[in-house]
XYZ file of N, CA and C in Angstrom:
741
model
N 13.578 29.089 -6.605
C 14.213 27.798 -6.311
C 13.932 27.423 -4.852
N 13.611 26.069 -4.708
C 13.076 25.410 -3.433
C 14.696 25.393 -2.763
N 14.274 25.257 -1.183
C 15.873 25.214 -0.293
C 16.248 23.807 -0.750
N 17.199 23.541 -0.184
C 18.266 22.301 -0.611
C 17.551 21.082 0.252
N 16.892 21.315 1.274
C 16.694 19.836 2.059
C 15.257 20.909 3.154
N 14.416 20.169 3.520
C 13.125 20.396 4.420
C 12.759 19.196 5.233
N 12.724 19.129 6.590
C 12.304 18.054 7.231
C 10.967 18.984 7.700
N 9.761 18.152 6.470
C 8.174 18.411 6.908
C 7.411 18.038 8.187
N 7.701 16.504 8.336
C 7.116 16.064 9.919
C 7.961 15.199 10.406
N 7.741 14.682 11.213
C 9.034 14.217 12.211
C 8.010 13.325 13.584
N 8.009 12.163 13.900
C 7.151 11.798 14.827
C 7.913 10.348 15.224
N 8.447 10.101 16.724
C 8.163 8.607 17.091
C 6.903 7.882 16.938
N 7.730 6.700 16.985
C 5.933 5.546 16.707
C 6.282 4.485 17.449
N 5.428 3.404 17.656
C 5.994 2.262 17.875
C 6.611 1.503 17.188
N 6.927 1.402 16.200
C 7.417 0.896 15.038
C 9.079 1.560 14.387
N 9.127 2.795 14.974
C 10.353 3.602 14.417
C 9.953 5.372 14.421
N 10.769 6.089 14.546
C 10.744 7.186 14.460
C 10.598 7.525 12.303
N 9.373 8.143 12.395
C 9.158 8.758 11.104
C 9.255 9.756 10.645
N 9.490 10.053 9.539
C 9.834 11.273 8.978
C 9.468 11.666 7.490
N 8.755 13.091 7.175
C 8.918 13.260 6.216
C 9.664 14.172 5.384
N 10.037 13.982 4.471
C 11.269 15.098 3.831
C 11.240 15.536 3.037
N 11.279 16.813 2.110
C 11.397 17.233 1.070
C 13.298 17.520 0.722
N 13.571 17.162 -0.145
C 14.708 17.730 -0.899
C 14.896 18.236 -1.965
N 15.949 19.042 -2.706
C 15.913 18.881 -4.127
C 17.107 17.866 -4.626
N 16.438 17.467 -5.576
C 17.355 16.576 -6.745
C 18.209 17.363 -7.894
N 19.629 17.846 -7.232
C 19.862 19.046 -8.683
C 20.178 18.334 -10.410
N 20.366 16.784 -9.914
C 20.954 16.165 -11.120
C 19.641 16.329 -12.003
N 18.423 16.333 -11.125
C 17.133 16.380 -12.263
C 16.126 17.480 -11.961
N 16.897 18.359 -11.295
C 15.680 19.568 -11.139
C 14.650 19.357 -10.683
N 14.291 18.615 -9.654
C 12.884 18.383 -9.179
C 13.359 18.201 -7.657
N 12.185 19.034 -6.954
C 12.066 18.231 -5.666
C 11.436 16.722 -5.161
N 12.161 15.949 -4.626
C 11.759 14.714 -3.819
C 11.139 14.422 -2.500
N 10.196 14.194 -2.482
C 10.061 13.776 -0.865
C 10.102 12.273 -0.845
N 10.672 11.961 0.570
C 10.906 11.132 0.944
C 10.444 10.553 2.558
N 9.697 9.362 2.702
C 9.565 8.694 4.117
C 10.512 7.293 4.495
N 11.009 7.949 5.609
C 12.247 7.687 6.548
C 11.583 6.768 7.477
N 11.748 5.441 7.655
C 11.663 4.925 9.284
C 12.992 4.869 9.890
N 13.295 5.323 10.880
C 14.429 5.562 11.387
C 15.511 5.780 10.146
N 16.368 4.753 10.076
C 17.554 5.113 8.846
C 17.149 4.474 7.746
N 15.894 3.851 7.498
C 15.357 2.859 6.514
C 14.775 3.701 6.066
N 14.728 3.422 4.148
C 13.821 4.633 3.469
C 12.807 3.669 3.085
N 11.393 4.297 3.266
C 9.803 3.517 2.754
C 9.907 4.197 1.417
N 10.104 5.329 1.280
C 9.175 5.637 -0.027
C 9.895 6.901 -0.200
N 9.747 7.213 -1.764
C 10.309 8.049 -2.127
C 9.772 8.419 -3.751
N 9.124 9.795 -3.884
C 8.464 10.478 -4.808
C 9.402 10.287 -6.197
N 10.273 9.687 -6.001
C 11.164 9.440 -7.570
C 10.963 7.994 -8.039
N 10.298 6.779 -6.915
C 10.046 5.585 -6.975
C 8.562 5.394 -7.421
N 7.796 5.417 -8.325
C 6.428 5.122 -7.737
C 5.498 4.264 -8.722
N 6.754 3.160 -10.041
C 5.835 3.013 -10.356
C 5.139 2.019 -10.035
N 5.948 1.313 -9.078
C 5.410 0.210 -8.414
C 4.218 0.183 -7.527
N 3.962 1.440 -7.019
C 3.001 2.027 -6.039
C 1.848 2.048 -7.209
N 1.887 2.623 -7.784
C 0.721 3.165 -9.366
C 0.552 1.523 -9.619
N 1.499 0.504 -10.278
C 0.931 -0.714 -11.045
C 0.381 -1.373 -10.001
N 0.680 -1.626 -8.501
C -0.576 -1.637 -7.467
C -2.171 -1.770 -8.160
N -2.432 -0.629 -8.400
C -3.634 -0.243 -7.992
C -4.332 -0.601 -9.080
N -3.373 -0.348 -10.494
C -4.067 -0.686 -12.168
C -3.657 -1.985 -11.702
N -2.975 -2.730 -11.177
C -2.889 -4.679 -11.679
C -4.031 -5.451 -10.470
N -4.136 -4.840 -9.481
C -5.145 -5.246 -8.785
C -6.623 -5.109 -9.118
N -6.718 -3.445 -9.489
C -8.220 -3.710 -9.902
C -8.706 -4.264 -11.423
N -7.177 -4.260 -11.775
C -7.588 -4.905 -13.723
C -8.708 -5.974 -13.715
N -8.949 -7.290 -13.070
C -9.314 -8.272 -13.178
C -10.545 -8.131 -12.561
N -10.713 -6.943 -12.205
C -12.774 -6.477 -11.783
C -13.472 -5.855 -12.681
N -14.751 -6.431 -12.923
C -15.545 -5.681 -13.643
C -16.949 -4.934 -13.071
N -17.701 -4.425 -13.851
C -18.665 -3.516 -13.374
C -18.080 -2.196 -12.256
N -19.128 -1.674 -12.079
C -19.019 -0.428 -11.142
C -19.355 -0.471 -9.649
N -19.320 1.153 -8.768
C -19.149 1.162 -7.800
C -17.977 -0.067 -6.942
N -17.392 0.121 -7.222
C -16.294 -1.088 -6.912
C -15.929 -0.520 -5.253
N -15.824 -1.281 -4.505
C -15.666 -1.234 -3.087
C -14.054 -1.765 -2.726
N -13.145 -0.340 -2.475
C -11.926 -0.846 -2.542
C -10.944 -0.299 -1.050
N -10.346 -1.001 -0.559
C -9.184 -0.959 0.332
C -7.920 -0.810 0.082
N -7.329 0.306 0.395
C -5.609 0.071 0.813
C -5.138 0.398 1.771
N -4.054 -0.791 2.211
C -3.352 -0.824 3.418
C -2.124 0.062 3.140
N -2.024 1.263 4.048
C -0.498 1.886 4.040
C -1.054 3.041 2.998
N -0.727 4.416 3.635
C -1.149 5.488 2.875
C 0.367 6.333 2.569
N 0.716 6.370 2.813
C 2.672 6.639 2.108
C 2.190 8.072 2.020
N 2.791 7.994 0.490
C 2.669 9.104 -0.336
C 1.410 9.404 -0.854
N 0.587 8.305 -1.036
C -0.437 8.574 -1.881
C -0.606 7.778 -2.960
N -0.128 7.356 -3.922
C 0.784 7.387 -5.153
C -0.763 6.112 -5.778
N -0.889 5.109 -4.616
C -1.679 3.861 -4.493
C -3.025 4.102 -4.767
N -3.495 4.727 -3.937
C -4.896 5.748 -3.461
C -4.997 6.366 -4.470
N -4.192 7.436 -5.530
C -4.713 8.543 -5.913
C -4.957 7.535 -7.662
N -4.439 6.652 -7.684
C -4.288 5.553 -8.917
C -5.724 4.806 -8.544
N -5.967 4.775 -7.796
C -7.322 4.232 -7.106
C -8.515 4.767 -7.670
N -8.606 6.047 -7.321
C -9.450 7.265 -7.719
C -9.616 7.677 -8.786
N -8.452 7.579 -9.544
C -8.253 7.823 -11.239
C -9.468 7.070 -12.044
N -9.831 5.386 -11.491
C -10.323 4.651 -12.073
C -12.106 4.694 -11.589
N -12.613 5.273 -13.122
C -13.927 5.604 -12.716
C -14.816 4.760 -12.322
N -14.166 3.542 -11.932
C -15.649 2.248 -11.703
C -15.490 2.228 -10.499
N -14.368 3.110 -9.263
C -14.155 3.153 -7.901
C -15.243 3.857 -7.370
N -16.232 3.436 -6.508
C -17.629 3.852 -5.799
C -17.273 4.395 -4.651
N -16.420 3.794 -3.667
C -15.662 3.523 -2.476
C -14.236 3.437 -2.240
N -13.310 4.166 -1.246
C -12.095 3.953 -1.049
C -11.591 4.146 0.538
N -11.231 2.714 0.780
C -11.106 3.190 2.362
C -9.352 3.019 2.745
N -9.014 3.727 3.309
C -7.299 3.871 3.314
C -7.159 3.465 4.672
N -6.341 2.202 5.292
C -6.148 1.774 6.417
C -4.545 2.301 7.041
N -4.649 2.915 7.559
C -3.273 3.890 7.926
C -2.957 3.688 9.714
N -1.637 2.953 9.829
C -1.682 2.777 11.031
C -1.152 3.749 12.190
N -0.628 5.310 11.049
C 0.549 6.163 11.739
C -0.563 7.262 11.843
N -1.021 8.097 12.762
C -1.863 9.597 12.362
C -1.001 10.408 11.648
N -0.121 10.527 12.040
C 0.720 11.826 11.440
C 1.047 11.345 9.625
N 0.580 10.447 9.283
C 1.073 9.791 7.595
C -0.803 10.515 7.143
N -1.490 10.162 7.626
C -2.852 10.609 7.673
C -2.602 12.357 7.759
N -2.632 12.988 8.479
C -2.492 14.040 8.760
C -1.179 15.076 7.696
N -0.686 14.249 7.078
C 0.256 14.678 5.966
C -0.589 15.118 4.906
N -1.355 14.266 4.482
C -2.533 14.264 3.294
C -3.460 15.615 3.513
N -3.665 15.138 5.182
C -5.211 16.323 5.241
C -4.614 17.271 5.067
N -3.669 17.638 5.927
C -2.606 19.510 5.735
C -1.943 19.545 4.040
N -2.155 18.443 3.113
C -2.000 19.100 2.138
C -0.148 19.415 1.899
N 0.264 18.186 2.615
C 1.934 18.575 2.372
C 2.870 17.964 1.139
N 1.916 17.652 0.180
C 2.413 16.624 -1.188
C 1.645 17.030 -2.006
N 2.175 17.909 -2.730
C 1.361 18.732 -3.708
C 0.884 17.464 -4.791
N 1.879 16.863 -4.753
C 0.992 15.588 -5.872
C -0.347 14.640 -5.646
N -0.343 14.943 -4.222
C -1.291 13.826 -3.266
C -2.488 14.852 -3.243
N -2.894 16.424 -3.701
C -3.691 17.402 -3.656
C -5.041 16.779 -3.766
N -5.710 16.839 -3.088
C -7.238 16.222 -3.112
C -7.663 14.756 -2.689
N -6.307 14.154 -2.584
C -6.721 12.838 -2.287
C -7.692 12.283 -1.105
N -7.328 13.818 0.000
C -8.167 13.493 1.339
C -9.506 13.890 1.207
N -9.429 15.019 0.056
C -11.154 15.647 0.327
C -11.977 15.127 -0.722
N -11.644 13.553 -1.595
C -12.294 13.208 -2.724
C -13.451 12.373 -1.601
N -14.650 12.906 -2.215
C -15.752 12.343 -1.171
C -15.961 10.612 -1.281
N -15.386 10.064 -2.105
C -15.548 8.783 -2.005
C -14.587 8.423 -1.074
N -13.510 8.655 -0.432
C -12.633 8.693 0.190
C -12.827 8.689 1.599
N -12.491 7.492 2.346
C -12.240 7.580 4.061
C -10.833 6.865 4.373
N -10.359 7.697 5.096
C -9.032 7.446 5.680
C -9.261 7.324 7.444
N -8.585 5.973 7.607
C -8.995 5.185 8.966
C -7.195 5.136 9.624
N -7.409 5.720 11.051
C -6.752 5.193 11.678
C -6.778 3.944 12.392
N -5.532 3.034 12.081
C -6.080 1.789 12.263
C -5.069 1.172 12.002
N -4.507 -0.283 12.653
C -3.681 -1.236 12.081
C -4.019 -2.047 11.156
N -3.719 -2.516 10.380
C -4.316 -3.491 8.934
C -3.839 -4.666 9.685
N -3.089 -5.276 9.917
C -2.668 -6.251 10.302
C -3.344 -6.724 11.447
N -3.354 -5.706 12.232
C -4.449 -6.367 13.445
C -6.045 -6.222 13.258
N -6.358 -5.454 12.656
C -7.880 -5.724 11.677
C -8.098 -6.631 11.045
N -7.182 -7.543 10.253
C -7.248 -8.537 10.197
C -7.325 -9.545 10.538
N -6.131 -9.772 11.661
C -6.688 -10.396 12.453
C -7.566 -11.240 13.590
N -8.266 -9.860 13.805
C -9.409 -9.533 15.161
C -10.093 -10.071 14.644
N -10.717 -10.227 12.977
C -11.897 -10.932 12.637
C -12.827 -10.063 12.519
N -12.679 -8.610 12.958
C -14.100 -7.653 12.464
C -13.982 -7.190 11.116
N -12.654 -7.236 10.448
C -12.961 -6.499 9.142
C -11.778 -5.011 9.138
N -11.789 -4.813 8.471
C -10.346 -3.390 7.784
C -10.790 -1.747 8.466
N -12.959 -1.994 8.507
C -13.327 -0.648 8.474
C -13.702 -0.795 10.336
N -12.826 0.115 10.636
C -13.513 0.197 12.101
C -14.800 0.634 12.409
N -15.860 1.149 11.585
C -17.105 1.626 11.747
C -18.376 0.929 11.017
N -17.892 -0.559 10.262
C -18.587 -1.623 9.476
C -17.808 -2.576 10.067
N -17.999 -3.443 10.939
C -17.439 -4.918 11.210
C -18.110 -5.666 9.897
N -17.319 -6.492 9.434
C -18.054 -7.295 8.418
C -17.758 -6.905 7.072
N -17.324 -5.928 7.047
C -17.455 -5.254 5.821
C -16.518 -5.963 4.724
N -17.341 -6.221 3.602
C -16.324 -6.581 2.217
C -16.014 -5.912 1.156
N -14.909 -5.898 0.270
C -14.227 -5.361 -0.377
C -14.449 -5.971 -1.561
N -14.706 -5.436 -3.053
C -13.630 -5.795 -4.353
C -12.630 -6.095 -4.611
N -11.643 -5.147 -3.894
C -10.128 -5.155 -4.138
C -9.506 -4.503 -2.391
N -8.769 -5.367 -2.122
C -7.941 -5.103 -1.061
C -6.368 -5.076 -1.385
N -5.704 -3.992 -1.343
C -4.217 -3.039 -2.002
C -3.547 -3.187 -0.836
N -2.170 -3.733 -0.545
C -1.387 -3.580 0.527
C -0.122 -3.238 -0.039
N 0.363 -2.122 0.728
C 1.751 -1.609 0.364
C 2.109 -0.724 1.819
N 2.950 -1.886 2.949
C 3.237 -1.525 3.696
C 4.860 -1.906 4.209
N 4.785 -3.374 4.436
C 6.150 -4.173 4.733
C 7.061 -3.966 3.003
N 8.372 -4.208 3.556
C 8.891 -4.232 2.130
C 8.785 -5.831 1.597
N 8.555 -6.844 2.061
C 8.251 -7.649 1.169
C 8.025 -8.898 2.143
N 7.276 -9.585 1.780
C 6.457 -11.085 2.777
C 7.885 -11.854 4.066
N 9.077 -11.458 3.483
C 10.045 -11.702 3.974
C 10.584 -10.937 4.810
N 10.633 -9.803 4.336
C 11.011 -8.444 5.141
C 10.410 -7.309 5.562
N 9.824 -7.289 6.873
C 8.225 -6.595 7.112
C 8.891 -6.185 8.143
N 7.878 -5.209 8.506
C 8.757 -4.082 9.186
C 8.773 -3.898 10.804
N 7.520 -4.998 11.566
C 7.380 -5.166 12.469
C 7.154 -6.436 12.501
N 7.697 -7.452 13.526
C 7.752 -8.822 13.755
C 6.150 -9.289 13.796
N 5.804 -8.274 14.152
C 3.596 -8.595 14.426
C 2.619 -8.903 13.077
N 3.687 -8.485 11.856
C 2.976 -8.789 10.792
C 3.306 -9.783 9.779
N 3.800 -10.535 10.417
C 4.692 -11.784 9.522
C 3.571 -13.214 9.443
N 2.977 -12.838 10.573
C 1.854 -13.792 10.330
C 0.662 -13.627 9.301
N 0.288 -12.603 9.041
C -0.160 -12.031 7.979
C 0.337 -13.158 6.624
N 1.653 -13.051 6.201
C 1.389 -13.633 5.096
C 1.535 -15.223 5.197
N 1.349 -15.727 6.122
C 0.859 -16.974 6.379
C -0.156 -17.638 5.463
N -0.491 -19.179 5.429
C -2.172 -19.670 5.035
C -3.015 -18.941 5.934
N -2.446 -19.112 6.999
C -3.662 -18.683 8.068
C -4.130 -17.211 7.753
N -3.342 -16.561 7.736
C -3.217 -14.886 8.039
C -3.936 -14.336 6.482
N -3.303 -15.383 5.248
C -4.102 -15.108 4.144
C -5.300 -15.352 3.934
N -5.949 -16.535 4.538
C -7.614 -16.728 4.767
C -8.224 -15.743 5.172
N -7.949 -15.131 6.721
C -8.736 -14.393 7.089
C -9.137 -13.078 6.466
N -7.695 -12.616 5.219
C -8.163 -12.065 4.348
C -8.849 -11.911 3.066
N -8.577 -13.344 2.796
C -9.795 -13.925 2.094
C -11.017 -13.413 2.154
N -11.573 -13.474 3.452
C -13.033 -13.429 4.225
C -13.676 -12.415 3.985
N -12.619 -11.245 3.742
C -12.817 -10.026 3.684
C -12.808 -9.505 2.380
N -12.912 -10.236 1.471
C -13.178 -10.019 -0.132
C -15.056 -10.923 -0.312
N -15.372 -10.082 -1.135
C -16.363 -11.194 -2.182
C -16.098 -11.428 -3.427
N -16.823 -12.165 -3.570
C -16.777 -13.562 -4.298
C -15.957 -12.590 -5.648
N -14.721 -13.167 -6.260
C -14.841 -12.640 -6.888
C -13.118 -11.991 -6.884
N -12.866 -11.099 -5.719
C -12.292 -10.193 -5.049
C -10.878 -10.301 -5.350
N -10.304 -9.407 -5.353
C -8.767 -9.066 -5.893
C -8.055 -9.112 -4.320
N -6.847 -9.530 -4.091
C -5.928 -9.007 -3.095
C -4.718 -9.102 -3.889
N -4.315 -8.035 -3.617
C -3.224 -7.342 -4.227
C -1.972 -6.745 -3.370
N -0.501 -7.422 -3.480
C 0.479 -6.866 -2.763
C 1.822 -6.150 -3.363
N 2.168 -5.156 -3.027
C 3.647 -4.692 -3.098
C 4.746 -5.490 -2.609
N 5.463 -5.451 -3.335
C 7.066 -5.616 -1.969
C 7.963 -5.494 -3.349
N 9.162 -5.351 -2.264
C 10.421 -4.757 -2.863
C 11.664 -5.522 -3.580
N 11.275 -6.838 -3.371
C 11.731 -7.793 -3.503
C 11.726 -9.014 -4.987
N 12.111 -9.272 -5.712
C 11.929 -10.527 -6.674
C 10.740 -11.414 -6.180
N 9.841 -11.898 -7.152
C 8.654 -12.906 -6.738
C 9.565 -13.976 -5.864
N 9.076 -13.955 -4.414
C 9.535 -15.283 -3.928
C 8.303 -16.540 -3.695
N 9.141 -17.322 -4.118
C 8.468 -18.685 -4.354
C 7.542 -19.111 -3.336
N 8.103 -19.380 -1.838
C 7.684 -19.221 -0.395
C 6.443 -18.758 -0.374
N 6.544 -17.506 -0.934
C 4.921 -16.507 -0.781
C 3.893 -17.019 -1.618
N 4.522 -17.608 -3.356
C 3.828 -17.656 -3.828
C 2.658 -19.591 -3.520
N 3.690 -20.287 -2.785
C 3.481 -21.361 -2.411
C 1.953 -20.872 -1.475
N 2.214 -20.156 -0.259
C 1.038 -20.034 0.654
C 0.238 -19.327 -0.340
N 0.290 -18.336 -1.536
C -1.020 -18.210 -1.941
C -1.864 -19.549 -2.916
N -0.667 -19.706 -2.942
C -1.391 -20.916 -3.708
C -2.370 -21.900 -3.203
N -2.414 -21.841 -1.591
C -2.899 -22.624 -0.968
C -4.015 -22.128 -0.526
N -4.329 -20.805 -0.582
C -5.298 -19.673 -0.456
C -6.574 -19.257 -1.079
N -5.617 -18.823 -2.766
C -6.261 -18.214 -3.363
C -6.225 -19.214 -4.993
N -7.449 -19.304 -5.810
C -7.992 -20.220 -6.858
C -6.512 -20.039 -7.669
N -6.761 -18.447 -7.974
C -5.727 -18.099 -9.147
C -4.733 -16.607 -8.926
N -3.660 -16.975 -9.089
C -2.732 -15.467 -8.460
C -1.708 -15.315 -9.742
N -0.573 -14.629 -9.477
C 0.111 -14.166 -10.512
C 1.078 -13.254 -9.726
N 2.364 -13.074 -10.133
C 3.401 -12.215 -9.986
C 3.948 -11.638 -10.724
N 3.689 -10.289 -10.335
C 4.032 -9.529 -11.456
C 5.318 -8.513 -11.265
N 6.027 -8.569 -12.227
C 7.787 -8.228 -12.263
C 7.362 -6.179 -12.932
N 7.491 -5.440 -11.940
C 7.330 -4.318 -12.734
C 8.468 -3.508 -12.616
N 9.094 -3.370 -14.258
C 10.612 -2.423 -14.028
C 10.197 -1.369 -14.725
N 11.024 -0.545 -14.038
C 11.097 1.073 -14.432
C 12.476 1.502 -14.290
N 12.340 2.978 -14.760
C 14.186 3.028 -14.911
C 14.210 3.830 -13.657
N 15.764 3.826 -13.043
C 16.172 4.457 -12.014
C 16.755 5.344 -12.028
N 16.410 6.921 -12.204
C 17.345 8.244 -12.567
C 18.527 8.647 -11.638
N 18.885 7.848 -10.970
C 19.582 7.713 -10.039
C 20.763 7.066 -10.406
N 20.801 5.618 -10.816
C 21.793 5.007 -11.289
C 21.608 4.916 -13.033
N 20.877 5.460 -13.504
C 20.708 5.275 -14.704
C 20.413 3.854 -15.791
N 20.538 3.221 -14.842
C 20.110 1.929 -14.617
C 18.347 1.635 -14.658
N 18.215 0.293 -14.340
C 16.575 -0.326 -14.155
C 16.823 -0.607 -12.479
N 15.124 -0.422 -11.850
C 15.028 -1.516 -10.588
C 13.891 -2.022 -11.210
N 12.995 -2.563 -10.328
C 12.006 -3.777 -10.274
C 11.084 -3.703 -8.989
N 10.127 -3.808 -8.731
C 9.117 -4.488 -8.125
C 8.290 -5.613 -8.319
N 7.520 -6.012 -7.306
C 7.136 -7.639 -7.526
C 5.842 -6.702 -7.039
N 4.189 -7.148 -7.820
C 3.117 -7.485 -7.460
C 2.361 -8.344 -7.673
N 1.943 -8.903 -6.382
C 1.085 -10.334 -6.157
C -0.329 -9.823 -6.656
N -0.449 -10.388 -7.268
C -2.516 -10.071 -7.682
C -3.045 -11.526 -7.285
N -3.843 -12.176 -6.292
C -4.566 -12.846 -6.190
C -6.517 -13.117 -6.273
N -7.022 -13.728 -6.678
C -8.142 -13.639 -6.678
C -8.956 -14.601 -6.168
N -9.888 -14.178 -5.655
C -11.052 -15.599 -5.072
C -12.133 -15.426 -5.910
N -12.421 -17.203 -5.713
C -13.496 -17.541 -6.690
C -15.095 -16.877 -6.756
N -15.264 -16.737 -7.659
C -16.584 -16.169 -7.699
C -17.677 -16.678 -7.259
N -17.631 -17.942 -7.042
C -18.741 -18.840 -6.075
C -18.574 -17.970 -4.610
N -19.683 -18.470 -4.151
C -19.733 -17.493 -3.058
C -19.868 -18.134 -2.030
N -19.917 -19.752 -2.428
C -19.782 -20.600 -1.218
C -18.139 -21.254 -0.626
N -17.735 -20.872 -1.987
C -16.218 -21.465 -2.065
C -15.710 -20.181 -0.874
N -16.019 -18.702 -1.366
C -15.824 -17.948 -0.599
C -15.932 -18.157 0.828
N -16.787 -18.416 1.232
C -17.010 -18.891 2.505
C -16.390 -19.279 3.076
N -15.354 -20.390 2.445
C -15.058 -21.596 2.954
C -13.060 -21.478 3.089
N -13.216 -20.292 2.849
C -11.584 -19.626 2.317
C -11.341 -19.528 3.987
C-alpha cells in the first residue's frame, strides 16, 4: 500500500508556486496525482476525460498521415499521450511554459505518462505559448514559421478565466488570427476550458475561423457521484490556402 499523501515536486514560478502530488483515494483504491497552482487545482489524474476528448475531437476532422501536431500545456500528459495513440501523428511538439512540468515527464514521475518523453516523434519545448504566439515566429523555437495540422491548448481554465492576465489577449480576434497563421490550410485549433460553451468566445471565433463547434463533454465524477462537464472548442480553417493567408 502507497503512503497516504506525497508532495513529488514543488517549484515557484512566475505565475504561482507549483506543485505536484501524489495521494491515495481510499473511497476508490487508487492513487491520484494532482497539480496545484498555489491553492488552485489544474489537474487531477481522476479528471481526464476532457484532457483525452482534446486530442480525439481536434484531430477527428484531419485526414491523411504524418500529421504535424502541437499542444499547449503539458500537465499530466493525458493530451499528448491521446496524441500519440493516433497512428496518422508524424510529429508532436509540446509547448510547456514551466521546466519543472517538463522535467516531471523526463524523470518518469506519472507512471501513466511512461514513455511519453522518449516517443521519438516527440519534442517537448520550453517555451511560453502565448508569447510564441504572439512574437509572430511560430510555437517551435528552433523552426520560426513553422505550421501545424492541429494546434491543442489546455492551459487557462477557460477564455474567461486564464491564469495569467498576459494571456487574455490570446483569445481575442486579434490573438486568434495570429493563430490562425500558424495552421495550414485546412488546420484544426482546438481548446479546453472548464467552463460551459460561452457565447463571447464563440462570437470571436466566429469571426476567425470558417467553421467551429462546441463541444459539451460529460463524464461522471467519483467524487460526488454525480456528472461534471467540459467545453471543447474545435475550430477549423479553410482549406484554400489563400483564404489562409489572409486569416
Amino acid at each position: 500500500m502507497s503512503v497516504r499523501f506525497e508532495e513529488l515536486a514543488w517549484r515557484p514560478t512566475p505565475i504561482g508556486e507549483i506543485s505536484l502530488r501524489r495521494r491515495r483515494e481510499p473511497r476508490l483504491d487508487l492513487d491520484v496525482y494532482e497539480v496545484k497552482l498555489d491553492d488552485e487545482y489544474l489537474m487531477s489524474s481522476l479528471f481526464t476525460a476532457g484532457e483525452v476528448a482534446l486530442a480525439e475531437l481536434g484531430l477527428a476532422p484531419l485526414s491523411g498521415t504524418g500529421l504535424d501536431v502541437a499542444v499547449g500545456g503539458l500537465g499530466l500528459g493525458y493530451t499528448a499521450r491521446t496524441v500519440l495513440a493516433d497512428d496518422r501523428v508524424g510529429a508532436l511538439l509540446v509547448v510547456e511554459a514551466i521546466e519543472d512540468v517538463i522535467d516531471w515527464h523526463r524523470r518518469e514521475l506519472l507512471p501513466f505518462a511512461a514513455g511519453l518523453a522518449t516517443d521519438p516523434r516527440t519534442r517537448l519545448a520550453r517555451a511560453d505559448f502565448f508569447a510564441r504566439v504572439a512574437g509572430g515566429d511560430g510555437l517551435d523555437p528552433d523552426a520560426p514559421g513553422r505550421r501545424f495540422d492541429a494546434v491543442l491548448l489546455d492551459v487557462d481554465h477557460s477564455p474567461a478565466h486564464v491564469l495569467h492576465p498576459s494571456h487574455a489577449d490570446f483569445y481575442t480576434p486579434a490573438g486568434l488570427r495570429r493563430l490562425a497563421r500558424l495552421l495550414r490550410p485546412g488546420g484544426v485549433f482546438a481548446l479546453w476550458s472548464d467552463d460551459p460553451p460561452e457565447a463571447g468566445f464563440e462570437e470571436v471565433l466566429d469571426e476567425v475561423f470558417p467553421t467551429h463547434r462546441s463541444h459539451v463533454v460529460r463524464f461522471a465524477n467519483p467524487l460526488t457521484g454525480g456528472e461534471s462537464a467540459n467545453t471543447v472548442y474545435v475550430a477549423q480553417t479553410s482549406t484554400r490556402p489563400d483564404l489562409v493567408e489572409q486569416a
